[in-house]
Rosetta silent file (secondary structure, phi, psi, omega in degrees, C-alpha in Angstrom):
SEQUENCE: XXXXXXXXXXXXXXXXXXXXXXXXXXXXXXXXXXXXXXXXXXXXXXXXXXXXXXXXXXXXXXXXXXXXXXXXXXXXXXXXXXXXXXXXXXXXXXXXXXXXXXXXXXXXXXXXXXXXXXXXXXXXXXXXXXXXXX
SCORE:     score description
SCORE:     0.000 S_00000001
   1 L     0.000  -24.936 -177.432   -8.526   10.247   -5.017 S_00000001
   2 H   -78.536  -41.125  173.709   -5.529    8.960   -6.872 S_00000001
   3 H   -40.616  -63.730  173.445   -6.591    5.895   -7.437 S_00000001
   4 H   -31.035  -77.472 -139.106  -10.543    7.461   -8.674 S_00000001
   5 H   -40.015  -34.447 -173.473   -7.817    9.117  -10.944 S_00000001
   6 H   -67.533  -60.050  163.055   -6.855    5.831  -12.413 S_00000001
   7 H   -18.670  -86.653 -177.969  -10.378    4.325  -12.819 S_00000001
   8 H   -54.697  -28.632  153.810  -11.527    6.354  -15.369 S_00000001
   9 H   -95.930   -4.762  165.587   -9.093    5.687  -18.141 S_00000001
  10 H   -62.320  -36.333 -148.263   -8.891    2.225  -17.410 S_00000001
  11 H   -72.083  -55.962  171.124  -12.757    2.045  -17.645 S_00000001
  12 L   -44.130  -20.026 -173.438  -12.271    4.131  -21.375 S_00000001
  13 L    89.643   18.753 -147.913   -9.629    1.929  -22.412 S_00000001
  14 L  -119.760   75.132  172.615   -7.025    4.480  -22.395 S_00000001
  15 H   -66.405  -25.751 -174.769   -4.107    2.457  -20.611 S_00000001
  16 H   -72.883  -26.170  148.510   -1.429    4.566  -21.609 S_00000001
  17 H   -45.753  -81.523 -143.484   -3.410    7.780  -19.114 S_00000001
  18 H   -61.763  -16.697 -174.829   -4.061    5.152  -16.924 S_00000001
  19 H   -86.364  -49.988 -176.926   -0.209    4.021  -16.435 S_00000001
  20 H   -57.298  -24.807 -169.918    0.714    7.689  -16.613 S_00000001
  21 H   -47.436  -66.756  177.695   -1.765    7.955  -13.597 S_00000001
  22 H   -96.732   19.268  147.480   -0.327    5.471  -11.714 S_00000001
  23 H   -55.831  -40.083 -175.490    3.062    5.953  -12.012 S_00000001
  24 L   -69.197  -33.170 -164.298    2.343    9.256   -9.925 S_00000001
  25 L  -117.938    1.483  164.424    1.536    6.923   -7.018 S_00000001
  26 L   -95.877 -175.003  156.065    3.821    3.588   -7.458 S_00000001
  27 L  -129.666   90.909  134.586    8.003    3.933   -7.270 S_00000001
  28 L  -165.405  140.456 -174.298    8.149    1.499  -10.024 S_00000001
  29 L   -37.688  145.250  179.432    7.930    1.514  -13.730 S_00000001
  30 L  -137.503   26.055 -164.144    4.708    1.267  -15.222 S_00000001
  31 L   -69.319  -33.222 -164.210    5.416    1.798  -18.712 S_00000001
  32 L  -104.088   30.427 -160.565    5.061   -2.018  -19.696 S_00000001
  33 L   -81.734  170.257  162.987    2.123   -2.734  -17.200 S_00000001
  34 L  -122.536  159.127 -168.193   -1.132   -4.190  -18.992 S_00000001
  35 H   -26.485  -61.455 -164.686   -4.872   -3.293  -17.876 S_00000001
  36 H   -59.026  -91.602 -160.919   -4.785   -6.405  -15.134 S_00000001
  37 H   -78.652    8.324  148.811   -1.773   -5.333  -13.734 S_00000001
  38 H   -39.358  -68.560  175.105   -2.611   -1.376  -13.523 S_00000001
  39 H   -64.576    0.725 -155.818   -5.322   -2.011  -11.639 S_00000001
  40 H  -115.875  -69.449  178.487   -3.452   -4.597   -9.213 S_00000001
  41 H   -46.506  -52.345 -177.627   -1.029   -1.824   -8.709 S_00000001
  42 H   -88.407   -2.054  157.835   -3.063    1.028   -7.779 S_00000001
  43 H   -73.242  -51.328  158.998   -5.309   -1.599   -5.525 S_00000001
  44 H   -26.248  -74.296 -166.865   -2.197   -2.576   -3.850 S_00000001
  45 H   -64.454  -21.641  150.544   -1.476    1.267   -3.432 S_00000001
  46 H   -62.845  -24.920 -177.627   -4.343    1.961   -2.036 S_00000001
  47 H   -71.679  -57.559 -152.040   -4.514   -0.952    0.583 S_00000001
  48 H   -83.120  -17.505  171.949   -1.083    0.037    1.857 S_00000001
  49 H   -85.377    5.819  175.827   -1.687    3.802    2.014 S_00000001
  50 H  -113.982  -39.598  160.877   -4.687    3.116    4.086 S_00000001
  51 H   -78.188  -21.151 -162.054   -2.893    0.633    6.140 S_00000001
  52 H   -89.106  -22.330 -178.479    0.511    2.588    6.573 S_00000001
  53 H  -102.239   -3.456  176.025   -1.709    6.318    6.843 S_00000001
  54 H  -110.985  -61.875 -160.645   -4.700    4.970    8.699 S_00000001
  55 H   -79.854  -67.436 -178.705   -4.953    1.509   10.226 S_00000001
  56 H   -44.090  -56.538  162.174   -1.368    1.511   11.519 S_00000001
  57 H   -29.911  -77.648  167.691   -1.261    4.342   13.287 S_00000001
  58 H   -58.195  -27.141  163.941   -4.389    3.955   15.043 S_00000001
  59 H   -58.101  -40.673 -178.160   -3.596    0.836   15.791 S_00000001
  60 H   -98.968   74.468   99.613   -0.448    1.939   17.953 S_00000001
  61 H  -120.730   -9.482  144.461   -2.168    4.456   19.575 S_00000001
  62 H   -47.289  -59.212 -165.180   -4.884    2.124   20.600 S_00000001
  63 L   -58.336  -63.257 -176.755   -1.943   -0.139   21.593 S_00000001
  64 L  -103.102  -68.408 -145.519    0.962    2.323   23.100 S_00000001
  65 L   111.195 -158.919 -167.533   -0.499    5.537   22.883 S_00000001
  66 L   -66.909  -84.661 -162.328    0.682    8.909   21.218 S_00000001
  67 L    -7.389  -77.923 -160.450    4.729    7.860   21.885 S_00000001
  68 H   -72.308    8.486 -173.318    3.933    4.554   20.167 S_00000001
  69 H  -108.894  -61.264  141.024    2.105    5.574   17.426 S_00000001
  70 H    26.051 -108.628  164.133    4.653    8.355   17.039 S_00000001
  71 H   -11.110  -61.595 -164.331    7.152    5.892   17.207 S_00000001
  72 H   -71.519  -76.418 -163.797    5.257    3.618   14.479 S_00000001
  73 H   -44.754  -24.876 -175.309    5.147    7.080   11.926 S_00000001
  74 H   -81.623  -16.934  174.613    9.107    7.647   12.366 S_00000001
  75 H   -63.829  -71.317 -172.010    9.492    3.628   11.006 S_00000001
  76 H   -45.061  -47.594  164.354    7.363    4.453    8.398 S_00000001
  77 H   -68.113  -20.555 -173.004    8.858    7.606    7.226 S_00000001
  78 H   -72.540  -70.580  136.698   12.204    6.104    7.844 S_00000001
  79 H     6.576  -64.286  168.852   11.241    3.128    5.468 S_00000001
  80 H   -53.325  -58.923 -147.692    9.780    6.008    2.681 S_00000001
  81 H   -91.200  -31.404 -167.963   12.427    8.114    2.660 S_00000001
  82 H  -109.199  -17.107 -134.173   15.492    4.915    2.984 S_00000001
  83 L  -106.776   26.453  162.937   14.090    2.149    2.685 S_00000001
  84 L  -120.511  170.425 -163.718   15.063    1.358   -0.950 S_00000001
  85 L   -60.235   48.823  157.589   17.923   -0.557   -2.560 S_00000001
  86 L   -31.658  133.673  153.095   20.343    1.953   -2.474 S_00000001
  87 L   -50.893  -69.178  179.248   24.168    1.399   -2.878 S_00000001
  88 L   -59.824  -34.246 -159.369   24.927    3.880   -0.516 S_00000001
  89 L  -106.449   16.599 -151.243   21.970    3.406    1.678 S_00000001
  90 H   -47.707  -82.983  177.970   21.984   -0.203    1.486 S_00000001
  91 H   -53.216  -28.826 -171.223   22.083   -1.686    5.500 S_00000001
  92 H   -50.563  -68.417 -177.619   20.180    1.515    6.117 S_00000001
  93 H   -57.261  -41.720 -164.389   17.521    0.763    3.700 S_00000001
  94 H   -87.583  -40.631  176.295   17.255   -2.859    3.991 S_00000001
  95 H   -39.945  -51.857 -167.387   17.122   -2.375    8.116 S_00000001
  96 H   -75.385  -59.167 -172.209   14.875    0.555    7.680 S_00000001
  97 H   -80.316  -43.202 -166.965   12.101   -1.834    4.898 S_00000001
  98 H   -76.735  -22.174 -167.607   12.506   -5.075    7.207 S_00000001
  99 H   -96.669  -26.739  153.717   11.508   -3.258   10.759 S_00000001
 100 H   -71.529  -20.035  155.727    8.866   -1.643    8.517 S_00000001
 101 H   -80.972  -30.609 -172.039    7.293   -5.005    7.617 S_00000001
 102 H  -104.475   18.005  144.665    7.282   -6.206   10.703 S_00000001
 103 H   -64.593  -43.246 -139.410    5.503   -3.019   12.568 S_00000001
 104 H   -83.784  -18.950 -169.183    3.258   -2.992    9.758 S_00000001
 105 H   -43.079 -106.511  166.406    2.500   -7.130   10.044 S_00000001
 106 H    17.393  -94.299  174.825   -0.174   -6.925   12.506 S_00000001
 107 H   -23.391  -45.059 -179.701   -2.207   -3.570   10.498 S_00000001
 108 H   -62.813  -47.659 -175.566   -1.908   -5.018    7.299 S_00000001
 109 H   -92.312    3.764  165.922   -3.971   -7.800    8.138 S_00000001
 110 H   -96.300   -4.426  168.055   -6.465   -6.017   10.089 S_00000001
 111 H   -73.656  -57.318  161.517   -6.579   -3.660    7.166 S_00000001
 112 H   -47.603  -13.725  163.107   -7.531   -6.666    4.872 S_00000001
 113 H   -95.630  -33.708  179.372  -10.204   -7.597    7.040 S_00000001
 114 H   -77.948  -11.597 -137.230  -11.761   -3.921    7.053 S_00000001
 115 H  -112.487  -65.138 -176.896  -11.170   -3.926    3.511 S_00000001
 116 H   -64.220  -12.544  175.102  -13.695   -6.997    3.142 S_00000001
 117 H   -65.478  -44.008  170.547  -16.277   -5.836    5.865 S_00000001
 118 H  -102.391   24.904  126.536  -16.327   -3.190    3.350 S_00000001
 119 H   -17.746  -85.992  176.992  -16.851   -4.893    1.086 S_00000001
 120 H   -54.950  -49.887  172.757  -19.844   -6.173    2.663 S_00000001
 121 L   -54.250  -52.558 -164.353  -21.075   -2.972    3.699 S_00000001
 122 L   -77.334   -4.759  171.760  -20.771   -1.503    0.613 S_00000001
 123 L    68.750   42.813 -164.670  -22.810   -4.525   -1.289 S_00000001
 124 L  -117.713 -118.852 -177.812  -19.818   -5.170   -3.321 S_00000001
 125 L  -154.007   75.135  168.716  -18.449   -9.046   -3.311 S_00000001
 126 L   -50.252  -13.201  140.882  -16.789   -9.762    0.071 S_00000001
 127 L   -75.657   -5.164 -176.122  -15.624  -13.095   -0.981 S_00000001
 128 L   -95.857   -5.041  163.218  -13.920  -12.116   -3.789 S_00000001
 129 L   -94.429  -14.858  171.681  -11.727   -9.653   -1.625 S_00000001
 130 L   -76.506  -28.287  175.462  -11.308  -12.183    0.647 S_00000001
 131 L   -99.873  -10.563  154.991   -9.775  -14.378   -1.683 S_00000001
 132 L   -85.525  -33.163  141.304   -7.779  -11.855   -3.066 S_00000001
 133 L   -31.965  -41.961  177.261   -6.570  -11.208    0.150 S_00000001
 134 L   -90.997    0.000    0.000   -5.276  -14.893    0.707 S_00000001
């Protein structure tokens, strides 16, 4: 839905909306972004909130069960709430962002594979997400 949110002023031309948009749903400035990388951003944000609130998850509880998928949501929240360049939080954070890339390796790229099957489904242009993928 956040994303939708995004759409429509890019589609209007109205980047300065569309930045404000996505700003609600990056942690990073977006004041100096241009159309191309708006939309890059809130495709990004959308991949990874679908792998880190969907595809991940399910994966470890396919895998481990509830404990590991459990398990998998306390990385992930640790990683949300720590997992940035802090002073204070520094070893925390970077400990906390590195053990969150590597739960998440494995999801992410089966999320990127779902993402062109739907693609596919959806009559849209499955190689061109595939190669955006790569």
């Amino acid at each position: 839905d956040a994303v939708k949110l995004i759409e429509a002023p890019l589609r209007s031309r109205d980047l300065t909306s569309a930045r404000e948009r996505l700003a609600h749903i990056v942690g990073r400035d977006t004041s100096h972004l241009g159309k191309a990388k708006v939309l890059r951003a809130s495709l990004e944000s959308l991949a990874e909130s679908t792998c880190d609130g969907i595809v991940a998850p399910l994966f470890y509880l396919f895998v481990g069960g509830v404990p590991l998928a459990m398990a998998y949501k306390a990385i992930s929240t640790l990683d949300s709430m720590i997992g940035y360049r802090t002073e204070r939080y520094y070893y925390f954070g970077k400990f906390a962002a590195r053990l969150d890339d590597i739960v998440n390796w494995v999801p992410a790229r089966l999320t990127a594979c779902f993402i062109v099957i739907a693609a596919l489904v959806v009559r849209l242009k499955p190689a061109r997400a595939l190669r955006t993928i790569s």
